[in-house]
Coordinates of C-alpha atoms in Angstrom, one line a residue:
M18 CA 176.0 199.3 193.0
A19 CA 179.1 198.5 191.7
Q20 CA 180.9 200.6 189.3
P21 CA 182.5 199.0 185.7
N22 CA 186.0 198.7 184.8
P23 CA 186.1 202.2 183.0
A24 CA 189.1 200.5 180.9
R25 CA 185.7 197.8 179.2
R26 CA 183.3 201.0 179.1
T27 CA 182.0 202.1 176.1
R28 CA 181.4 204.9 174.3
L29 CA 177.3 204.9 174.9
A30 CA 178.0 204.2 178.9
V31 CA 180.6 207.2 179.0
A32 CA 177.8 209.1 177.5
A33 CA 175.2 208.3 179.5
T34 CA 177.2 208.6 183.0
T35 CA 178.5 211.9 182.2
V36 CA 175.1 213.0 180.5
C37 CA 172.7 211.8 183.0
A38 CA 174.5 211.4 186.1
P39 CA 172.3 211.9 189.1
A40 CA 172.5 213.2 192.5
R41 CA 175.8 212.6 194.1
S42 CA 173.5 212.2 197.4
A43 CA 172.1 208.9 196.0
E44 CA 173.4 206.4 194.4
P45 CA 171.3 205.0 190.9
D46 CA 170.0 202.1 191.2
L47 CA 169.9 199.6 187.9
V48 CA 166.6 200.5 186.5
D49 CA 167.6 204.4 186.7
T50 CA 171.4 203.2 185.4
I51 CA 169.1 201.0 182.3
L52 CA 166.7 203.9 181.5
D53 CA 170.0 206.6 181.5
Y54 CA 171.6 204.2 178.6
L55 CA 168.8 203.5 176.3
R56 CA 167.7 207.4 176.8
V57 CA 171.4 208.7 175.6
A58 CA 170.9 205.7 173.1
G59 CA 168.0 207.3 171.5
L60 CA 165.9 204.5 171.7
L61 CA 163.2 205.9 174.5
S62 CA 161.9 209.0 174.2
A63 CA 159.7 209.4 176.7
R64 CA 158.5 212.1 178.7
D65 CA 160.0 212.3 182.5
A66 CA 156.0 211.3 183.4
E67 CA 156.4 208.2 181.2
L68 CA 159.7 207.7 182.0
D69 CA 158.8 207.5 185.9
E70 CA 155.7 205.6 185.1
I71 CA 157.7 202.7 183.4
A72 CA 160.5 202.7 185.9
S73 CA 158.2 202.3 189.0
A74 CA 156.2 199.4 186.6
V75 CA 159.3 197.4 186.0
R76 CA 160.5 198.5 189.8
E77 CA 157.3 196.4 191.2
V78 CA 156.9 193.5 188.6
F79 CA 161.3 193.1 189.6
A80 CA 161.2 194.5 193.1
G81 CA 163.4 192.8 195.8
E82 CA 165.3 190.8 193.3
Q83 CA 168.6 190.4 192.7
A84 CA 170.0 190.6 189.1
Y85 CA 173.5 188.9 187.8
I86 CA 174.3 190.7 184.4
A87 CA 177.2 188.3 182.7
A88 CA 180.4 190.1 181.6
R89 CA 180.5 188.3 177.6
P90 CA 177.0 187.1 176.3
A91 CA 176.3 183.6 175.4
S92 CA 177.6 183.4 172.2
A93 CA 181.1 185.3 173.2
R94 CA 181.7 182.6 176.0
Q95 CA 180.4 179.6 173.8
Q96 CA 183.0 181.0 170.7
L97 CA 186.3 181.2 173.4
A98 CA 185.5 177.6 174.6
A99 CA 185.2 177.0 170.7
D100 CA 188.3 178.5 170.5
V101 CA 190.0 176.8 173.3
L102 CA 189.8 173.9 172.3
R103 CA 190.9 173.8 168.8
A104 CA 193.4 175.5 169.8
F105 CA 194.2 173.2 172.9
N106 CA 197.2 170.3 171.8
G107 CA 197.1 168.9 175.3
R108 CA 200.2 170.3 176.2
N109 CA 199.8 174.6 175.8
A110 CA 197.1 175.6 178.3
T111 CA 199.1 178.6 179.8
E112 CA 199.7 179.5 176.2
L113 CA 196.2 179.8 175.4
A114 CA 195.3 181.5 178.8
R115 CA 197.9 184.2 177.3
V116 CA 196.2 184.1 174.2
F117 CA 192.5 184.3 175.1
S118 CA 193.5 186.4 178.7
I119 CA 191.8 184.1 180.7
G120 CA 193.2 181.8 183.7
R121 CA 194.8 178.7 183.1
T122 CA 192.5 177.2 185.5
T123 CA 189.9 178.8 182.7
V124 CA 191.2 176.4 180.2
Y125 CA 190.4 173.8 181.8
R126 CA 187.3 174.6 183.2
L127 CA 186.3 175.1 179.2
L128 CA 188.0 172.0 178.4
K129 CA 186.5 169.9 181.2
Q130 CA 182.9 171.3 180.4
A131 CA 183.5 170.0 176.9
G132 CA 184.5 166.1 177.7
R133 CA 181.0 166.7 179.5
G134 CA 178.9 167.1 176.3
A135 CA 178.1 170.9 177.3
P136 CA 181.2 174.3 176.5

């Protein structure tokens, strides 16, 4: 599993990796990592036997599937698209890319998608 960018990690993410770090011999899978986050956040208070049962059930249901987790939620992407469209004056794509910390290509992609009616 790829390690997340340390600069973007939340306090909860740091706590989960520090407190619930698995043995160095095996890399944790997504199920273990998610359960660790929930436990550290106090959202999961099950006993170890129950956690193993939950993890087994999740693995059984999603076995073999590949998951894509977007860096930004859909609402944030839609808000970014709306902000770029509102600020675009026809000549400031480079400036908008700098202001919104996105690539100039992304500015043009957002404009093109908006032209098709799907931001």
